[in-house]
Structure formats: structure tokens, C-alpha cells
Amino acid sequence: MTETRVPVPTLERLAIYLRVLLDAHESGIQTLSSQEMEQHSGISAAQFRKDLSYFGEFGKPGVGYSVQGLIACIERILRLDEEQPILLVGAGNIGSALVGYPNFRAHRLRIAAVFDNNFVKIGRPFGDLIIEDIARIREVNAQIGARLGIIAVPAHAAQEVADALVDAGVTGILNFAPTILRTPPHVHVRNVSFLQELAVLSYHAVEDALCVNGQARRGGDDGV
Amino acid sequence: MTETRVPVPTLERLAIYLRVLLDAHESGIQTLSSQEMEQHSGISAAQFRKDLSYFGEFGKPGVGYSVQGLIACIERILRLDEEQPILLVGAGNIGSALVGYPNFRAHRLRIAAVFDNNFVKIGRPFGDLIIEDIARIREVNAQIGARLGIIAVPAHAAQEVADALVDAGVTGILNFAPTILRTPPHVHVRNVSFLQELAVLSYHAVEDALCVNGQARRGGDDGV
DNA sequence: GCGAGATTGTGAACAAGTTCACAAACGCGC
DNA sequence: GCGCGTTTGTGAACTTGTTCACAATCTCGC
Ligand SMILES: NC(=O)c1ccc[n+]([C@@H]2O[C@H](COP(=O)([O-])OP(=O)(O)OC[C@H]3O[C@@H](n4cnc5c(N)ncnc54)[C@H](O)[C@@H]3O)[C@@H](O)[C@H]2O)c1
Ligand SMILES: NC(=O)c1ccc[n+]([C@@H]2O[C@H](COP(=O)([O-])OP(=O)(O)OC[C@H]3O[C@@H](n4cnc5c(N)ncnc54)[C@H](O)[C@@H]3O)[C@@H](O)[C@H]2O)c1
């Protein structure tokens, strides 16, 4: 385990492993080999072991990994070992789905406050919370101390909301709006784009249809 | 342009380019250089050109790319040049956000039918649609001919829904449920996991906080 | 305690994707 | 038409991430 920078794909998979482990724990399974992890996660056993090797040694040769122990380790790595408060901005469709989502709890992620700028909405209940004025975000987060924020506002408002989140002390942003956000270097942004996902599927769906129905046809495109 | 298999990251970026181009078109811009694309998309000019090179030559040296022309080309590549019907399964929170989402239109993606198995919901209106019985999915898609499906049901029901979608002729699935789906090889699946995204952010958010506040502290973890 | 069988952790080989750098292509002004 | 500044398209170099393969480690039964 030579301490290098951890690849992002590894972090993404860590969350998948964690889900599998929680399921296994639920089912009363005590121990899991990398082989079994491959079965359940679809990620190769070698990849699983390599991923963990960035952080230390968690398994026992000949046995596998303690489910409970590994859960604790991965949670610690991902800082999910203690509750992570989150600021949600945008009390619309997406925001609505998120506040009601029960699975966050299992990962100790909690939406701690919701903000909007529509003063018809401000003051109204939203899930367990009351919608707050976006103007008060700094002040509110002085209490909460959240490092994570979610942007669920229309694209044209996303940048100013990002600025407000950063100003309020957030260093990680999950962005649902279809825009590129400009943020200081210490702030991490991850974009969620359903359109992008569907576009990729669209390409493949038809591509494969051609290969299945017609004869497997490759190249042939003149390109001009 | 040697005809090779197109990398998935390239396809993902194609959707981003398309969005930038549509914005530019909206603003009346006629021509765009790869340099300008970098400005707007955050993706390097070289990457942009390399991505396009998988599909042909679309620009003019010394000038750049015709915005309108490139929009048409990328739409054709992503099969977004004619309407793509989509089957949505699960008329819950996520489903609700999706049916009401206006941006799909701009990409010629249309949710053509919604299915659920809760017979309190079946028959009710949902956006512009009426919720259909999941049992009728094959029959309904015989009319529609959709190749794309979205799974927005609880995790425990996701696999059977996936099977139903495949049976109905779908070859691309966007999956919101936190499970690994088992599908035939010709079916492409993309998973959307907010938890995963947040977990990655959680790692970085705190990691960076340490580097900013405390002294840049690396290693030191005993790992056992 | 010791051999058999299982499984880990990891360097080394490999694959995939990104960046570089430059020749070829273009438009424009003269 | 011709040189000049601009920008493309792309092989080659580089970087990053994945897979392989095997020595080292552990358990268990006897
Ligand atoms: N609905 C979907 O299925 C879907 C899918 C993909 C992406 N998105 C994107 O997610 C974002 C949110 O989508 P939605 O459907 O929830 O939108 P929505 O219109 O339902 O909600 C947006 C909310 O943001 C609030 N808002 C606007 N400007 C604000 C500001 N400056 N500060 C604070 N709040 C502000 C509005 O008052 C509204 O309550 C959009 O960018 C959309 O493109 C939505
Ligand atoms: N809500 C969120 O913010 C969120 C976030 C991330 C992931 N997800 C995931 O997305 C999925 C949907 O979430 P949601 O909040 O919309 O759930 P939901 O409970 O609001 O809706 C689920 C819908 O699926 C229907 N359904 C259940 N079994 C079915 C079956 N066999 N066939 C057809 N329909 C069936 C239910 O009747 C219900 O209408 C879940 O897997 C959830 O884990 C949700």
C-alpha cells in the first residue's frame, strides 16, 4: 500500500461495495470473499482487492473480509461514519424526490436544510423541513456546518447558487442543472445528467439493433 | 479517422457538446472553434477534436465548426435526429420529476408511456400520460416500438422490471434503483446513483477541508 | 504442529483514454 | 494567386486505470 492519490473510479466503486456489504450484513452474512463480491457487485475480484489496497489491508488470506469490519472501514474512508449534513437548493421536482428519499439515512447523509428563492415557497414545509430563503444560506449554514450541497434549480440560476453555496462553506456540490459550474479549485463538483445518460443509451440501443437485425455492419460509413 | 469502437467517455462528452452547441445556436452564433468549445464546455480543445474524429471530419481548418451543421451531425450520431420514445416504469417520486421534465423535448427524447403495478395508480393521469399496468408493457410497446426504458421502482422490483423491459424489446435501460441488473449482452444499462455521487463528494469534501485547515496531512493512517 | 486448500495484496503487464505537437487545410487581404 | 495567421485532424507520447499472476498469509482438520 504505497500512499498515492486515489483514483475517482475507485471511490465510485467503494460506494457500490458498501451497498453490497450492507445488504450482506442485512442477510446475516459474516464474511465475504472478493470472489463473492464480484458475484454481487459485477466488479471483478481483482479490481475489488486493488481498490481496497489504496487504503490498507482489510482482508484475511484464506478467509475473506469481515462484512461488519469492512463496512466500518469503507464508511470511515468515505466519511460516512458520522452524519453528513447537506444543503439542498431548489424546492422543485428533483428537490422533492430527494427530501423524501429514505435511503440517504442508511448512509448517514441527511438533507439538513432546503432553500429556494420563490417567496411563495419560502416558509412552507418540504418533507420534514421548512423551505428557507436562499438569501439566508450563509447564516443558516453557520449553524449546520454542511460541506455538501445539492443544486436542483434551473440552469440559468445554477451558477449564482453555486457561488452562494461556496460562500456558505460548501466544498462538494452535486449539480443537477445542465451547466458547467465555475468554482474555486478546492470545491469539487459532480454533475448528474439524465439527458447525457439517455444519449449514450440512445447511441447504443440503435447501434445494437443494427447488429442484431441486419448483419453485423461495421465501418462502411463514408464519414463525409 | 480509422473506424474503431467509440469510447463511452466520448459519447458522454458528445451530449455535452450538443448542449453547448444548442445554447450557441440560441444565441445566434454561427461558428465555433474547438478553443471556444473548451471555454464553454470545460473540455479541452484537443479532446473535442479527437472525440469528433471518431465519426468523421466536421470542421474547417482556420475557421472552426458550423454550429448548425455540427448540431445535426451529433444528433445523427446519438440517434437524436428523430424522436426516441421511452418507456418509464415506476410512477413515484423520480418518475414524477421525469415526466414533467421539459428539457427532454429539445433532445427529441419523449416518455411515451408510464407503467406501474400499483392498481391504485393504474389508470390515473401522470403528466400528459395515463399510468398503464406493467403487465401490459409488451403489448403496449408493440405499438410504440421504444428501445429505451427507465427503471424508477424500488430496488427489490428492479430486476423483474428489467426483464419485462427486455421482453418488451428495450435494448437500453437507465436504472435509478440501487441494484446491479442482470441483462442479456445486447442490452445496455446505465445506472444513476445519487448516493454514489454524494459518497465521492463526501470523501473529497472532508479530504480538502483537512488540506486547507490543518496542514496538508497525508498518509498517517495505520490501515489496521 | 503441519500439510492442504483457500484467498489476499500487489508488482508487473496490459489496455484504455488523454494530451501533445505538428503537417495539412482554409480564409483573407493585398 | 500568394503569403500569413488561424484552426483542424491525427499519429505518437504520455498518463491513468485495469487485469494478471503469484508469493505470502491464513484456516482447518488431523
Ligand atoms: N425534473 C427532471 O426530471 C430533471 C431531470 C434532469 C435535470 N433536471 C434539472 O434539475 C434542475 C431542477 O429541476 P426541477 O424539475 O426540480 O425544476 P423545478 O422548476 O421543479 O424547480 C426549480 C426550483 O428552483 C427554484 N429556484 C429558481 N431559481 C432559484 C434561485 N436563484 N435560488 C434558489 N432557488 C431557485 C425555483 O423556485 C423552483 O422551486 C433543473 O436544472 C433541471 O434542468 C431536472
Ligand atoms: N427519490 C429519490 O430521490 C431517489 C434517489 C436515488 C435513487 N432512487 C431510487 O429510484 C427508485 C424510485 O424511487 P422513488 O422515490 O421514485 O420511489 P417511489 O416509491 O416513489 O416510486 C416507486 C414506484 O414504483 C412502483 N412499483 C413498485 N414495484 C413495481 C413493479 N414491480 N412494477 C411496476 N411498478 C412498481 C410503485 O408502485 C411506485 O409507484 C428507487 O429504486 C430508489 O431507490 C430514488
XYZ file of C-alpha atoms (C1' of nucleotides) and ligand atoms in Angstrom:
596
model
C 0.000 0.000 0.000
C 2.032 2.924 -1.274
C 0.131 6.092 -0.385
C -0.848 7.600 -3.736
C -3.734 9.748 -4.841
C -6.874 7.621 -5.002
C -8.495 7.297 -8.451
C -12.034 8.621 -8.642
C -13.345 5.377 -10.202
C -12.125 3.624 -7.076
C -14.169 5.943 -4.875
C -17.212 5.386 -7.030
C -16.852 1.644 -6.652
C -16.335 1.965 -2.914
C -19.919 3.163 -2.649
C -21.059 0.095 -4.574
C -19.105 -2.245 -2.342
C -20.634 -0.552 0.648
C -24.132 -1.179 -0.639
C -23.386 -4.849 -1.259
C -21.873 -5.180 2.195
C -24.875 -3.564 3.855
C -27.132 -5.978 2.001
C -24.970 -8.891 3.084
C -24.999 -7.671 6.658
C -28.790 -7.461 6.496
C -28.840 -11.101 5.377
C -26.708 -12.098 8.346
C -23.614 -12.888 6.284
C -20.452 -12.534 8.373
C -17.717 -12.906 5.829
C -17.277 -12.192 2.141
C -14.518 -13.091 -0.308
C -13.532 -10.886 -3.230
C -14.930 -13.629 -5.447
C -18.345 -13.316 -3.812
C -18.132 -9.543 -4.064
C -17.639 -9.951 -7.796
C -20.811 -12.024 -7.914
C -22.880 -9.413 -6.178
C -21.380 -6.204 -7.474
C -20.421 -7.096 -11.012
C -16.961 -5.695 -10.331
C -14.030 -8.048 -10.770
C -12.438 -9.611 -7.704
C -9.041 -8.238 -8.676
C -10.454 -4.750 -9.031
C -12.064 -5.006 -5.634
C -8.831 -6.005 -3.943
C -6.837 -3.367 -5.789
C -9.340 -0.704 -4.821
C -9.074 -1.581 -1.150
C -5.298 -1.722 -1.357
C -5.226 2.060 -1.728
C -6.377 2.349 1.840
C -4.813 -0.554 3.661
C -5.249 -4.269 4.290
C -8.699 -5.290 5.345
C -8.976 -8.973 4.492
C -7.548 -12.217 5.752
C -5.964 -14.584 3.220
C -7.860 -17.856 3.027
C -10.931 -16.315 4.609
C -12.056 -13.070 3.028
C -13.350 -9.888 4.583
C -15.344 -9.371 7.731
C -18.583 -7.819 6.485
C -19.063 -5.682 9.546
C -15.423 -4.687 9.698
C -15.249 -3.694 6.059
C -18.456 -1.697 6.312
C -16.889 0.314 9.102
C -13.683 0.842 7.122
C -15.364 1.971 3.931
C -17.662 4.254 5.875
C -14.662 5.816 7.515
C -12.901 6.241 4.185
C -15.931 7.901 2.620
C -16.533 9.999 5.748
C -19.893 8.320 6.154
C -19.059 7.206 9.681
C -20.676 10.277 11.107
C -23.662 12.195 9.856
C -23.024 14.413 6.832
C -25.427 17.319 6.657
C -26.353 18.505 3.162
C -27.790 21.759 1.870
C -30.392 21.372 -0.861
C -31.153 24.332 -3.101
C -34.298 24.222 -5.231
C -37.602 23.013 -3.868
C -38.921 21.745 -7.190
C -39.412 18.335 -8.759
C -35.942 16.963 -8.156
C -35.699 18.529 -4.739
C -38.984 16.958 -3.831
C -37.798 13.470 -4.778
C -34.611 13.962 -2.794
C -36.078 15.153 0.510
C -38.391 12.173 0.576
C -35.695 9.644 -0.241
C -35.300 7.273 2.686
C -32.080 5.559 1.554
C -29.934 8.583 2.411
C -30.356 7.707 6.054
C -28.595 4.372 5.710
C -25.514 6.232 4.518
C -25.742 8.908 7.190
C -26.420 11.544 4.578
C -29.077 13.954 5.754
C -30.592 16.866 3.952
C -30.339 19.399 6.729
C -31.908 22.416 5.035
C -33.768 23.361 1.858
C -33.523 26.732 0.129
C -35.450 28.431 -2.616
C -35.856 31.978 -3.893
C -39.538 31.768 -4.684
C -41.155 33.513 -1.765
C -44.390 31.691 -2.332
C -42.466 28.558 -1.367
C -40.322 30.043 1.406
C -41.746 29.165 4.815
C -43.701 26.208 3.521
C -43.000 22.683 4.732
C -40.979 20.428 2.453
C -40.563 16.897 3.734
C -39.594 17.314 7.363
C -38.126 20.728 6.697
C -39.238 24.295 6.161
C -38.121 25.948 2.948
C -35.666 28.725 3.732
C -34.781 31.845 1.807
C -31.658 31.313 -0.298
C -30.512 34.731 0.891
C -30.070 33.277 4.368
C -27.965 30.310 3.299
C -24.693 31.586 4.759
C -26.303 32.390 8.063
C -28.110 29.052 8.240
C -25.031 27.044 7.386
C -23.081 28.815 10.084
C -25.243 26.682 12.390
C -25.225 23.485 10.357
C -21.670 23.457 9.039
C -22.514 21.395 5.958
C -19.752 20.716 3.458
C -22.038 19.238 0.821
C -24.638 20.943 -1.320
C -27.098 19.916 -3.995
C -28.153 22.217 -6.820
C -31.644 21.478 -8.123
C -32.554 24.803 -9.696
C -32.976 25.767 -13.363
C -29.740 26.028 -15.352
C -29.792 29.817 -15.577
C -29.703 30.103 -11.776
C -27.168 27.347 -11.142
C -24.016 29.453 -11.186
C -25.243 32.010 -8.681
C -26.478 29.226 -6.428
C -23.071 27.546 -6.689
C -21.428 30.799 -5.653
C -23.786 31.080 -2.706
C -23.055 27.507 -1.638
C -19.312 28.065 -1.812
C -19.709 31.276 0.127
C -21.639 29.347 2.757
C -18.702 26.969 3.189
C -19.653 24.059 0.960
C -16.747 22.198 -0.677
C -18.649 19.493 -2.575
C -21.521 20.148 -4.961
C -23.880 17.723 -6.658
C -25.269 19.574 -9.642
C -28.459 18.550 -11.429
C -28.597 21.587 -13.657
C -27.301 21.175 -17.194
C -24.469 23.706 -16.968
C -20.759 23.801 -16.331
C -20.166 25.434 -12.975
C -17.159 27.657 -12.332
C -15.898 27.099 -8.811
C -12.703 27.667 -6.833
C -10.192 24.817 -7.070
C -10.891 23.461 -3.600
C -14.541 22.824 -4.469
C -15.470 19.529 -6.079
C -18.410 19.322 -8.430
C -20.179 16.275 -9.769
C -22.799 16.626 -12.431
C -25.819 14.398 -12.826
C -27.297 14.483 -16.275
C -30.101 12.159 -17.250
C -30.033 13.532 -20.767
C -26.411 12.581 -21.120
C -27.108 9.084 -19.872
C -30.017 8.658 -22.234
C -27.988 9.998 -25.136
C -25.344 7.327 -24.582
C -28.025 4.661 -24.366
C -29.684 6.033 -27.456
C -26.477 5.579 -29.412
C -26.019 2.008 -28.276
C -29.626 0.970 -28.425
C -29.856 1.651 -32.124
C -26.281 0.590 -32.855
C -27.025 -2.828 -31.437
C -30.354 -3.053 -33.159
C -28.438 -2.818 -36.419
C -26.078 -5.574 -35.357
C -28.857 -7.900 -34.296
C -31.339 -7.396 -37.089
C -29.222 -6.517 -40.076
C -25.908 -8.264 -40.492
C -23.240 -7.044 -38.098
C -22.323 -3.982 -40.078
C -19.254 -2.005 -39.130
C -17.361 0.732 -40.885
C -18.866 1.428 -44.273
C -19.670 4.945 -43.187
C -18.044 7.304 -45.633
C -17.647 9.868 -42.867
C -18.000 12.810 -45.261
C -10.390 8.576 -38.914
C -9.757 4.865 -38.575
C -13.079 3.191 -37.764
C -12.645 1.849 -34.249
C -15.054 1.234 -31.424
C -16.079 4.549 -29.898
C -15.104 5.038 -26.233
C -18.028 5.581 -23.902
C -16.466 8.744 -22.414
C -16.534 10.179 -25.914
C -20.257 9.539 -26.202
C -20.840 11.147 -22.841
C -18.995 14.240 -23.941
C -20.875 14.332 -27.222
C -24.026 15.080 -25.262
C -22.232 17.951 -23.540
C -21.024 19.387 -26.826
C -24.544 19.165 -28.134
C -25.875 21.189 -25.231
C -23.237 23.882 -25.736
C -23.975 23.986 -29.447
C -27.712 24.319 -28.871
C -27.015 27.205 -26.480
C -24.750 28.835 -29.037
C -27.366 28.382 -31.736
C -29.906 30.011 -29.462
C -27.549 32.984 -29.108
C -27.267 33.306 -32.869
C -23.661 32.121 -33.048
C -22.859 30.630 -36.444
C -19.405 29.196 -35.973
C -17.409 27.767 -33.082
C -13.757 26.802 -32.774
C -12.555 23.955 -30.594
C -10.921 26.615 -28.445
C -14.274 28.277 -27.838
C -15.827 24.916 -27.140
C -13.238 24.400 -24.430
C -14.284 27.709 -22.910
C -17.927 26.745 -22.746
C -17.754 23.046 -22.006
C -14.699 22.793 -19.793
C -13.441 20.015 -22.061
C -10.069 20.539 -23.718
C -9.951 21.596 -27.356
C -7.782 18.607 -28.236
C -10.241 16.253 -26.596
C -13.097 17.805 -28.508
C -11.359 17.365 -31.837
C -10.283 13.820 -31.017
C -13.813 12.916 -30.000
C -15.240 14.135 -33.270
C -12.522 12.382 -35.227
C -14.114 9.046 -34.359
C -17.012 9.948 -36.575
C -15.551 11.968 -39.416
C -14.388 15.460 -40.244
C -16.790 18.208 -39.369
C -14.709 21.363 -39.116
C -12.843 23.648 -41.458
C -9.211 24.469 -40.639
C -8.747 28.136 -39.933
C -12.456 28.591 -39.274
C -13.947 26.132 -36.857
C -17.248 24.288 -36.896
C -20.611 25.324 -38.262
C -22.838 25.355 -35.206
C -25.918 24.271 -37.093
C -24.023 21.662 -39.075
C -22.381 20.127 -36.042
C -25.650 20.018 -34.138
C -27.128 17.981 -36.967
C -24.127 15.651 -37.056
C -24.033 14.965 -33.331
C -27.773 14.442 -33.266
C -27.424 11.913 -36.037
C -24.589 10.142 -34.234
C -26.561 9.928 -30.999
C -29.732 8.922 -32.876
C -31.405 12.041 -31.596
C -32.270 13.181 -35.105
C -35.628 11.531 -34.886
C -37.879 11.119 -31.888
C -36.840 8.420 -29.440
C -39.770 7.042 -27.465
C -39.009 5.907 -23.925
C -40.834 3.602 -21.542
C -40.886 4.745 -17.935
C -41.579 2.221 -15.198
C -42.458 3.481 -11.745
C -44.862 6.356 -11.197
C -43.286 7.537 -7.957
C -41.089 10.461 -6.955
C -38.415 10.057 -9.591
C -40.916 9.130 -12.278
C -42.883 12.236 -11.434
C -39.859 14.514 -11.889
C -39.051 12.855 -15.201
C -42.465 13.069 -16.887
C -42.623 16.752 -16.113
C -39.119 17.496 -17.351
C -39.343 19.816 -20.352
C -35.707 19.554 -21.499
C -36.194 16.058 -22.899
C -38.099 17.617 -25.774
C -35.100 19.578 -27.010
C -33.269 16.281 -27.453
C -36.194 14.526 -29.076
C -36.485 12.159 -26.162
C -40.089 11.547 -25.257
C -41.520 9.489 -22.451
C -44.128 7.643 -24.454
C -45.701 5.530 -21.715
C -45.630 5.103 -17.946
C -46.138 1.817 -16.137
C -46.735 0.829 -12.550
C -48.002 -2.218 -10.709
C -49.935 -0.381 -8.045
C -53.514 -0.651 -9.236
C -54.485 2.402 -7.264
C -52.221 4.321 -9.627
C -53.022 2.461 -12.839
C -55.461 4.441 -14.970
C -54.637 7.725 -13.304
C -53.129 10.617 -15.237
C -49.398 11.206 -14.882
C -48.135 14.260 -16.708
C -49.708 14.016 -20.147
C -49.996 10.246 -19.878
C -52.178 7.635 -18.245
C -50.421 5.150 -15.985
C -50.545 1.710 -17.549
C -50.390 -1.727 -15.975
C -46.844 -3.103 -16.076
C -48.390 -6.420 -17.154
C -49.336 -4.812 -20.458
C -45.884 -3.452 -21.224
C -45.119 -5.890 -24.043
C -48.429 -5.279 -25.709
C -48.149 -1.502 -25.372
C -44.609 -1.402 -26.718
C -45.662 -3.426 -29.723
C -47.362 -0.172 -30.748
C -44.665 2.234 -29.601
C -41.524 0.344 -30.525
C -39.396 2.011 -27.871
C -35.801 0.847 -27.480
C -35.154 2.817 -24.305
C -36.535 2.252 -20.830
C -36.201 3.909 -17.446
C -36.449 1.986 -14.189
C -37.725 4.095 -11.296
C -39.065 1.437 -8.978
C -37.771 0.206 -5.609
C -34.607 -1.888 -5.747
C -36.343 -5.167 -4.931
C -38.538 -4.856 -8.017
C -35.856 -3.601 -10.393
C -34.721 -6.944 -11.773
C -38.175 -8.150 -12.714
C -38.927 -4.797 -14.317
C -35.681 -5.039 -16.263
C -36.724 -8.469 -17.502
C -40.095 -7.089 -18.543
C -38.470 -4.200 -20.395
C -36.120 -6.526 -22.256
C -39.036 -8.788 -23.086
C -40.854 -5.761 -24.470
C -37.956 -5.072 -26.846
C -35.956 -2.468 -24.965
C -32.187 -2.524 -25.544
C -31.100 0.404 -23.387
C -32.023 0.862 -19.736
C -31.494 3.818 -17.444
C -31.645 2.429 -13.935
C -32.312 4.557 -10.868
C -32.650 1.636 -8.478
C -29.589 0.806 -6.392
C -29.033 -2.699 -7.754
C -26.914 -4.465 -10.320
C -29.198 -5.632 -13.116
C -28.602 -8.891 -14.944
C -29.439 -8.463 -18.603
C -28.656 -10.182 -21.905
C -25.465 -8.970 -23.587
C -27.214 -6.912 -26.243
C -28.885 -4.751 -23.602
C -27.025 -1.713 -22.300
C -27.595 -0.498 -18.775
C -26.561 2.769 -17.205
C -27.017 3.314 -13.522
C -27.764 6.605 -11.867
C -26.868 6.694 -8.214
C -27.079 9.893 -6.252
C -25.732 8.123 -3.207
C -22.639 7.125 -5.088
C -22.095 10.678 -6.280
C -22.546 12.064 -2.811
C -20.208 9.481 -1.355
C -17.438 10.576 -3.707
C -18.071 14.192 -2.818
C -18.140 13.327 0.842
C -14.659 11.841 0.580
C -13.262 14.862 -1.189
C -15.104 17.497 0.791
C -13.534 16.408 4.046
C -10.198 15.473 2.483
C -9.833 19.009 1.203
C -11.017 20.515 4.431
C -8.057 18.808 6.083
C -5.657 20.159 3.498
C -6.950 23.698 3.861
C -7.368 23.964 7.616
C -4.846 21.609 9.118
C -1.506 21.181 7.453
C -1.633 19.099 4.304
C -1.758 15.779 6.043
C -1.346 12.631 4.005
C -0.808 9.016 4.937
C -0.586 8.500 8.671
C -3.480 6.060 8.600
C -2.328 2.814 10.153
C -4.740 0.904 7.907
C -5.406 -1.776 10.521
C 2.411 -28.666 14.593
C 1.792 -29.378 9.751
C 0.159 -30.033 5.098
C -3.841 -28.932 2.044
C -6.735 -25.605 0.281
C -8.343 -21.050 0.005
C -7.811 -16.161 -0.553
C -5.408 -11.942 -0.038
C -2.249 -7.953 -1.522
C 0.500 -6.217 -5.064
C 4.182 -5.539 -8.622
C 4.267 -6.097 -13.474
C 1.992 -6.438 -17.941
C -1.559 -4.670 -20.371
C -5.359 -1.691 -22.081
C -7.743 2.479 -22.485
C -8.061 7.191 -22.708
C -5.911 11.894 -22.867
C -2.677 15.277 -24.217
C 0.792 16.909 -27.320
C 2.547 18.665 -31.346
C 2.641 19.432 -35.999
C 1.584 18.879 -41.011
C -2.213 19.942 -43.892
C -6.149 22.868 -44.934
C -8.538 27.061 -45.055
C -9.792 32.320 -45.415
C -8.404 36.814 -46.034
C -6.126 40.809 -47.581
C -3.468 42.570 -50.958
C -2.537 33.948 -56.829
C 0.236 34.107 -52.583
C 1.899 34.504 -48.079
C 0.136 34.864 -43.242
C -2.342 33.854 -39.259
C -5.682 30.524 -37.789
C -7.596 26.096 -36.841
C -8.343 21.383 -37.895
C -7.338 16.198 -37.744
C -4.391 12.753 -36.081
C -0.257 9.783 -35.153
C 2.768 9.410 -31.245
C 3.885 10.084 -26.469
C 2.122 10.007 -22.258
C -0.977 9.148 -18.315
C -4.276 6.722 -15.975
C -6.720 2.741 -14.843
C -7.476 -2.461 -15.159
C -6.183 -7.209 -15.300
C -2.980 -10.843 -14.394
C -0.444 -13.916 -11.791
C 1.798 -15.428 -7.921
C 4.246 -15.253 -3.348
C 2.716 -14.593 1.205
C -0.733 -15.482 4.606
C -4.327 -17.553 6.899
C -7.729 -21.602 8.496
C -8.846 -26.090 9.460
C -8.594 -30.915 10.242
C -5.911 -34.342 11.979
N -37.104 17.219 -13.437
C -36.243 16.385 -14.004
O -36.566 15.251 -14.287
C -34.848 16.811 -14.309
C -34.025 15.934 -14.983
C -32.718 16.291 -15.253
C -32.252 17.514 -14.857
N -33.052 18.362 -14.220
C -32.517 19.656 -13.827
O -32.620 19.808 -12.431
C -32.895 21.146 -12.113
C -34.159 21.212 -11.291
O -35.210 20.600 -11.986
P -36.671 20.618 -11.414
O -37.510 19.834 -12.347
O -36.659 20.224 -9.980
O -37.035 22.165 -11.565
P -38.243 22.948 -10.883
O -38.558 24.076 -11.764
O -39.308 21.995 -10.494
O -37.609 23.510 -9.535
C -36.647 24.500 -9.511
C -36.745 25.238 -8.182
O -35.644 26.117 -8.060
C -36.103 27.341 -7.528
N -35.182 28.403 -7.906
C -35.081 29.046 -9.087
N -34.089 29.957 -9.044
C -33.565 29.895 -7.817
C -32.515 30.607 -7.174
N -31.804 31.538 -7.796
N -32.237 30.291 -5.899
C -32.944 29.351 -5.254
N -33.952 28.641 -5.820
C -34.253 28.922 -7.087
C -37.486 27.516 -8.099
O -38.247 28.401 -7.297
C -38.007 26.083 -8.057
O -38.625 25.810 -6.825
C -33.010 21.883 -13.428
O -31.782 22.493 -13.725
C -33.276 20.790 -14.418
O -32.768 21.093 -15.688
C -34.355 18.036 -13.916
N -36.370 9.537 -4.603
C -35.072 9.747 -4.764
O -34.596 10.852 -4.545
C -34.178 8.669 -5.229
C -32.816 8.912 -5.273
C -31.955 7.925 -5.725
C -32.465 6.716 -6.108
N -33.764 6.495 -6.047
C -34.247 5.175 -6.468
O -35.161 5.323 -7.517
C -36.162 4.344 -7.407
C -37.509 5.025 -7.364
O -37.536 5.963 -6.320
P -38.851 6.755 -5.962
O -38.512 7.683 -4.879
O -39.456 7.286 -7.194
O -39.765 5.585 -5.382
P -41.340 5.588 -5.144
O -41.609 4.645 -4.061
O -41.805 6.985 -5.021
O -41.931 5.032 -6.501
C -41.772 3.710 -6.887
C -42.938 3.343 -7.796
O -42.695 2.053 -8.369
C -43.898 1.316 -8.336
N -43.574 -0.099 -8.378
C -43.145 -0.887 -7.363
N -42.954 -2.140 -7.799
C -43.252 -2.158 -9.109
C -43.248 -3.164 -10.098
N -42.863 -4.414 -9.837
N -43.621 -2.832 -11.350
C -44.002 -1.572 -11.626
N -44.016 -0.564 -10.728
C -43.652 -0.868 -9.478
C -44.577 1.751 -7.077
O -45.969 1.480 -7.166
C -44.267 3.240 -7.051
O -45.240 3.964 -7.738
C -35.866 3.560 -6.154
O -35.157 2.385 -6.503
C -34.968 4.472 -5.380
O -34.072 3.743 -4.573
C -34.643 7.443 -5.625
